Amino acid sequence: KQWYQRRVAITAGMSRKKEPMRICITGAAGRIAYSLIQSLAKGDVFGHDQMLILHLLDIEKSKEALYGIAMEIEDLASHVVENVVITTSLTEGLQDADVAILIASMPHLKGMERKDLLLANTKIFKETGEALEKVAKRSIRVLVVANPCNTNALITLKYAPSIDPAQFTGLSMLDHNRTVAQVAKKLDGNTEHVRNVVIWGNHSSTMYPDLSHALFMNPDKTCTPVHKLVDHTWAHEQLIETIRNRFKEIINRRGMTTMSTGKAIADHLRYWLWTGTPAGSHVSMAVPSNGEYGIPAGVFFSYPVTVSSEGKLSIVPDLDIDEFSRTKIMESYTELKEEADQAIQLAGEA
């Protein structure tokens, strides 16, 4: 039996003001999903009055682990998780889903080159796109987490042509959060005091963490541009090197980046599908490019974005881009375009 449904504890007499959201999580037996599910079950992602039906999807050999996770979710006594569905079928997992969180992929193994990862994952995301096209709601929102997430998002979208491209995003919030944390640490402040950093480009060693428009809130609630508070060398060399190599350093030390990735997914989804971005602030998300900031259409590119309270996502327009930033942005685009072209070719051969 591929599907396992179980009603979990719901607060007695709780008023259901909204229809339940069905959330499909691929790679649901993995550690990243395990970290994320706790935030979902607490109501921290989609709201404390939003009931959820979780579709936990993974491969057959992980089925028993999925049952164990379902039992743990029940033990959370969550007031927002109405049902848990277990499946090993991609089409069943995506059926009727409102949100798909695509975590499953060939894992990034120690010493693995990015091109090897691309080859292994192209087939997975082609099949995912085809399944979305076949069974998903036309209103579904898709967040691609698995790396290389920009190109995986592109392939998924390519094979789900009847779904609006604006409903697909890739995760760059992890790099965004890392940059915020490094700035706060540098300025001996709280992360809540740092806003409007930007991650441009590909989620790779060419990503560009940009402080040109970042602000730091002072004790008197006024804001100072971050570039006036940090030295040029730190912002243009040390910070970039730190953010680009952070994943590799953690993998080498621990073998995984689950806690921070789970938090980044939750942040991304909360801004996109619940709260919107705070007034005067933007965050970073990978979205389909349509020529913004000189990046041609045909790639998913990380941009500064705002999200309205109604859920409309918009790329922040008209930011000043200096020569240094332009060079870094185009370096990332060049890599991403090559990667996208290669993936599209591989998908056609799959």
Coordinates of C-alpha atoms in Angstrom, one line a residue:
K1 CA 0.0 0.0 0.0
Q2 CA 1.7 3.1 -1.2
W3 CA -0.5 5.7 0.5
Y4 CA -0.6 6.0 4.3
Q5 CA -3.1 8.5 5.7
R6 CA -3.4 9.3 9.3
R7 CA -5.3 12.1 11.1
V8 CA -3.0 13.7 13.8
A9 CA -4.0 15.5 16.9
I10 CA -6.0 18.7 16.2
T11 CA -6.8 21.2 18.9
A12 CA -10.4 20.5 20.1
G13 CA -12.9 22.9 18.6
M14 CA -10.4 24.7 16.4
S15 CA -12.1 26.8 13.8
R16 CA -11.0 25.9 10.2
K17 CA -11.1 29.3 8.4
K18 CA -9.1 28.1 5.4
E19 CA -9.1 25.1 3.2
P20 CA -6.2 22.7 4.0
M21 CA -3.0 23.2 1.9
R22 CA -1.5 20.1 0.5
I23 CA 2.3 20.3 0.7
C24 CA 4.4 17.7 -1.3
I25 CA 7.9 17.2 -0.1
T26 CA 10.2 15.1 -2.2
G27 CA 13.2 13.5 -0.5
A28 CA 10.9 13.5 2.6
A29 CA 12.9 10.8 4.4
G30 CA 16.1 12.9 4.3
R31 CA 17.6 15.2 6.9
I32 CA 16.7 18.5 5.2
A33 CA 13.1 17.5 5.1
Y34 CA 13.2 16.3 8.6
S35 CA 14.5 19.8 9.7
L36 CA 11.8 21.6 7.7
I37 CA 8.9 19.5 8.8
Q38 CA 9.2 20.8 12.4
S39 CA 8.7 24.4 11.2
L40 CA 5.8 23.3 9.1
A41 CA 4.1 21.5 12.0
K42 CA 4.5 24.5 14.3
G43 CA 2.7 26.8 11.8
D44 CA 5.8 28.9 11.3
V45 CA 5.8 28.7 7.5
F46 CA 2.2 29.0 6.2
G47 CA 0.5 30.4 9.3
H48 CA -0.9 29.2 12.6
D49 CA -4.4 29.0 11.3
Q50 CA -3.5 27.2 8.0
M51 CA -4.2 23.5 8.1
L52 CA -1.8 21.3 6.2
I53 CA -1.9 17.9 4.6
L54 CA 1.7 16.7 4.1
H55 CA 2.5 14.5 1.2
L56 CA 5.8 12.7 2.1
L57 CA 7.4 11.4 -1.0
D58 CA 10.6 9.3 -1.3
I59 CA 12.0 6.2 -2.9
E60 CA 10.8 2.7 -2.1
K61 CA 13.8 1.8 0.2
S62 CA 13.0 4.8 2.4
K63 CA 9.4 3.9 2.9
E64 CA 9.8 2.6 6.4
A65 CA 11.6 5.7 7.4
L66 CA 8.6 7.7 6.1
Y67 CA 6.3 5.7 8.3
G68 CA 8.6 6.6 11.2
I69 CA 8.5 10.3 10.3
A70 CA 4.7 10.2 10.1
M71 CA 4.6 8.7 13.6
E72 CA 6.8 11.5 14.9
I73 CA 4.6 14.1 13.3
E74 CA 1.7 12.6 15.1
D75 CA 3.7 12.8 18.3
L76 CA 4.2 16.5 17.8
A77 CA 0.5 17.0 18.5
S78 CA 0.5 19.7 15.9
H79 CA -2.6 21.9 15.6
V80 CA -2.0 22.6 11.9
V81 CA -1.1 19.1 10.5
E82 CA -4.4 17.5 9.5
N83 CA -3.1 14.5 7.6
V84 CA 0.1 12.8 6.6
V85 CA 0.3 11.0 3.2
I86 CA 3.1 8.6 2.4
T87 CA 3.9 7.6 -1.1
T88 CA 6.7 6.4 -3.3
S89 CA 4.9 7.5 -6.5
L90 CA 5.9 10.9 -8.0
T91 CA 2.5 11.4 -9.7
E92 CA 0.6 10.4 -6.5
G93 CA 2.7 12.7 -4.4
L94 CA 2.1 15.7 -6.6
Q95 CA -1.6 15.0 -7.2
D96 CA -3.7 17.9 -5.9
A97 CA -0.7 19.5 -4.2
D98 CA -0.8 23.3 -3.6
V99 CA 3.0 23.5 -3.0
A100 CA 5.8 21.2 -4.1
I101 CA 9.1 21.4 -2.2
L102 CA 11.6 19.6 -4.4
I103 CA 14.5 18.3 -2.2
A104 CA 15.1 14.9 -3.7
S105 CA 18.1 14.6 -5.9
M106 CA 21.4 12.8 -6.4
P107 CA 23.2 13.9 -3.2
H108 CA 26.2 16.2 -3.4
L109 CA 28.9 13.7 -2.4
K110 CA 32.3 14.8 -1.1
G111 CA 34.6 15.4 -4.0
M112 CA 31.8 15.4 -6.6
E113 CA 32.2 17.9 -9.4
R114 CA 29.2 20.1 -10.3
K115 CA 28.9 18.7 -13.8
D116 CA 28.6 15.2 -12.4
L117 CA 25.7 16.4 -10.2
L118 CA 24.1 18.1 -13.2
L119 CA 24.2 14.9 -15.2
A120 CA 22.7 12.8 -12.4
N121 CA 19.8 15.2 -11.7
T122 CA 18.7 16.2 -15.1
K123 CA 16.7 13.0 -15.5
I124 CA 15.1 13.4 -12.1
F125 CA 13.8 16.9 -12.7
K126 CA 12.7 16.1 -16.2
E127 CA 10.5 13.4 -14.8
T128 CA 9.3 15.7 -12.0
G129 CA 8.3 18.3 -14.6
E130 CA 6.4 15.7 -16.6
A131 CA 4.6 14.6 -13.5
L132 CA 3.7 18.2 -12.6
E133 CA 2.3 18.7 -16.1
K134 CA 0.3 15.5 -15.9
V135 CA -1.3 15.7 -12.4
A136 CA -0.6 19.0 -10.6
K137 CA -3.0 21.8 -10.0
R138 CA -2.4 24.7 -12.4
S139 CA -2.1 26.9 -9.4
I140 CA 0.7 24.9 -7.7
R141 CA 3.8 26.7 -6.4
V142 CA 7.1 25.0 -6.8
L143 CA 10.3 25.6 -4.8
V144 CA 13.4 23.7 -6.1
V145 CA 15.9 23.1 -3.4
A146 CA 18.1 20.3 -4.8
N147 CA 21.3 21.4 -6.4
P148 CA 22.1 22.7 -8.9
C149 CA 18.8 24.3 -8.0
N150 CA 18.8 27.1 -10.7
T151 CA 19.2 24.6 -13.5
N152 CA 17.0 21.9 -11.9
A153 CA 14.2 24.6 -11.7
L154 CA 14.7 25.4 -15.4
I155 CA 14.4 21.7 -16.4
T156 CA 11.3 21.2 -14.2
L157 CA 9.6 24.2 -15.7
K158 CA 10.6 23.2 -19.3
Y159 CA 8.7 19.9 -18.9
A160 CA 5.6 21.5 -17.2
P161 CA 4.8 24.1 -19.9
S162 CA 1.2 24.7 -19.0
I163 CA 2.1 26.0 -15.5
D164 CA 2.9 29.7 -15.2
P165 CA 6.7 30.2 -14.9
A166 CA 6.0 32.8 -12.1
Q167 CA 4.9 29.8 -9.9
F168 CA 8.5 28.3 -9.9
T169 CA 11.3 29.5 -7.7
G170 CA 14.8 28.2 -6.7
L171 CA 16.4 28.5 -3.3
S172 CA 19.0 31.2 -2.8
M173 CA 17.7 32.2 0.7
L174 CA 20.4 30.0 2.2
D175 CA 23.1 32.1 0.7
H176 CA 21.1 35.2 1.6
N177 CA 20.9 34.1 5.2
R178 CA 24.6 33.3 5.3
T179 CA 25.4 36.8 4.0
V180 CA 23.2 38.5 6.6
A181 CA 24.8 36.4 9.4
Q182 CA 28.3 37.4 8.2
V183 CA 27.4 41.1 8.1
A184 CA 25.8 41.0 11.5
K185 CA 28.9 39.3 12.9
K186 CA 31.2 41.8 11.3
L187 CA 29.3 44.7 12.7
D188 CA 28.7 43.1 16.1
G189 CA 25.0 43.4 15.6
N190 CA 21.9 41.3 15.4
T191 CA 20.8 39.7 12.1
E192 CA 17.5 41.5 12.5
H193 CA 19.4 44.7 12.0
V194 CA 20.7 43.8 8.6
R195 CA 18.5 44.0 5.5
N196 CA 18.6 44.2 1.7
V197 CA 21.7 42.2 1.0
V198 CA 21.4 40.6 -2.5
I199 CA 22.5 37.2 -3.8
W200 CA 22.9 37.5 -7.6
G201 CA 23.2 34.6 -10.0
N202 CA 23.8 30.9 -9.7
H203 CA 23.8 28.9 -6.5
S204 CA 27.4 28.0 -7.1
S205 CA 31.0 29.2 -6.7
T206 CA 30.1 32.2 -8.9
M207 CA 27.2 33.5 -6.8
Y208 CA 27.7 37.1 -5.9
P209 CA 26.8 38.3 -2.4
D210 CA 26.3 42.1 -2.9
L211 CA 26.2 44.6 -0.1
S212 CA 25.8 47.7 -2.3
H213 CA 22.2 48.2 -1.2
A214 CA 22.4 46.6 2.2
L215 CA 21.4 48.6 5.3
F216 CA 22.3 48.3 9.0
M217 CA 19.8 49.5 11.6
N218 CA 21.4 51.6 14.4
P219 CA 20.2 51.7 18.0
D220 CA 18.2 54.9 17.3
K221 CA 16.4 53.0 14.5
T222 CA 18.1 55.0 11.7
C223 CA 19.8 53.0 9.0
T224 CA 23.3 53.3 7.6
P225 CA 24.4 51.7 4.3
V226 CA 26.5 48.7 5.1
H227 CA 29.2 49.7 2.6
K228 CA 30.0 52.7 4.7
L229 CA 30.6 50.5 7.8
V230 CA 32.8 47.8 6.3
D231 CA 36.0 48.0 4.4
H232 CA 36.2 47.5 0.6
T233 CA 38.5 44.5 0.9
W234 CA 36.2 42.6 3.3
A235 CA 33.1 43.2 1.2
H236 CA 34.6 42.5 -2.2
E237 CA 37.0 39.7 -1.3
Q238 CA 36.7 38.1 2.1
L239 CA 32.9 38.0 2.2
I240 CA 32.5 36.7 -1.3
E241 CA 35.0 34.0 -0.6
T242 CA 33.3 33.0 2.6
I243 CA 29.8 32.7 1.1
R244 CA 31.0 30.9 -2.0
N245 CA 32.9 28.3 0.1
R246 CA 30.6 28.0 3.0
F247 CA 28.8 24.9 1.7
K248 CA 32.0 23.1 0.9
E249 CA 33.5 23.9 4.3
I250 CA 30.5 22.6 6.2
I251 CA 30.4 19.4 4.0
N252 CA 34.1 18.8 4.7
R253 CA 33.5 19.2 8.4
R254 CA 30.1 17.6 8.9
G255 CA 29.0 16.0 5.7
M256 CA 25.7 17.9 5.4
T257 CA 24.0 21.3 5.8
T258 CA 20.5 20.3 7.1
M259 CA 19.6 22.8 9.8
S260 CA 20.5 26.0 7.9
T261 CA 18.9 24.6 4.7
G262 CA 15.7 23.7 6.4
K263 CA 15.5 27.2 7.9
A264 CA 16.2 28.8 4.5
I265 CA 13.4 26.8 2.9
A266 CA 11.0 27.9 5.7
D267 CA 12.0 31.6 5.3
H268 CA 11.6 31.4 1.5
L269 CA 8.1 29.9 1.7
R270 CA 7.0 32.1 4.5
Y271 CA 7.9 35.3 2.5
W272 CA 6.5 33.9 -0.8
L273 CA 3.3 32.3 0.4
W274 CA 2.3 33.8 3.7
T275 CA 3.6 37.1 5.0
G276 CA 5.2 38.8 2.0
T277 CA 8.4 40.7 2.5
P278 CA 8.6 43.5 5.1
A279 CA 8.0 47.1 3.9
G280 CA 11.3 48.5 2.6
S281 CA 13.0 45.2 2.5
H282 CA 13.9 42.7 -0.2
V283 CA 15.2 39.1 -0.1
S284 CA 16.9 36.9 -2.7
M285 CA 15.2 34.2 -4.7
A286 CA 16.0 32.4 -8.0
V287 CA 13.3 33.2 -10.6
P288 CA 13.0 33.0 -14.3
S289 CA 14.8 35.8 -16.0
N290 CA 13.1 38.0 -18.5
G291 CA 15.9 40.4 -19.2
E292 CA 16.1 42.2 -15.9
Y293 CA 19.5 43.7 -15.2
G294 CA 20.7 42.6 -18.6
I295 CA 20.3 38.8 -17.9
P296 CA 18.7 37.2 -21.0
A297 CA 15.6 35.0 -20.7
G298 CA 16.2 31.3 -20.4
V299 CA 17.8 30.8 -17.0
F300 CA 16.7 30.9 -13.4
F301 CA 18.7 33.7 -11.8
S302 CA 18.9 34.8 -8.2
Y303 CA 17.6 38.4 -7.9
P304 CA 16.5 40.8 -5.2
V305 CA 12.7 40.4 -4.9
T306 CA 9.8 41.7 -2.9
V307 CA 6.5 39.8 -2.3
S308 CA 3.3 41.6 -1.6
S309 CA 0.9 40.5 1.1
E310 CA -1.2 39.0 -1.7
G311 CA 1.7 36.9 -2.8
K312 CA 2.8 38.8 -5.9
L313 CA 6.5 38.3 -6.4
S314 CA 8.4 41.1 -8.1
I315 CA 12.1 41.6 -9.0
V316 CA 13.3 44.9 -7.4
P317 CA 13.8 47.3 -10.3
D318 CA 16.3 50.0 -11.0
L319 CA 19.0 49.2 -8.5
D320 CA 22.3 50.9 -9.3
I321 CA 24.9 48.4 -10.4
D322 CA 28.5 49.4 -10.4
E323 CA 31.2 48.0 -12.6
F324 CA 32.5 45.5 -10.0
S325 CA 29.0 44.2 -9.4
R326 CA 28.2 44.0 -13.2
T327 CA 31.3 41.9 -13.8
K328 CA 30.4 39.5 -11.0
I329 CA 26.8 39.2 -12.1
M330 CA 27.8 38.5 -15.7
E331 CA 30.4 35.9 -14.6
S332 CA 27.6 34.0 -12.8
Y333 CA 25.3 34.3 -15.8
T334 CA 28.0 33.0 -18.2
E335 CA 28.4 29.9 -16.0
L336 CA 24.7 29.4 -15.5
K337 CA 23.9 29.7 -19.3
E338 CA 26.5 27.1 -20.1
E339 CA 25.1 24.8 -17.4
A340 CA 21.5 25.4 -18.6
D341 CA 22.4 24.6 -22.2
Q342 CA 24.1 21.4 -21.1
A343 CA 21.2 20.3 -19.0
I344 CA 18.7 21.0 -21.7
Q345 CA 20.7 18.9 -24.1
L346 CA 21.0 16.1 -21.5
A347 CA 17.3 16.2 -20.9
G348 CA 16.6 15.8 -24.6
E349 CA 18.7 12.7 -24.6
A350 CA 17.2 11.2 -21.5

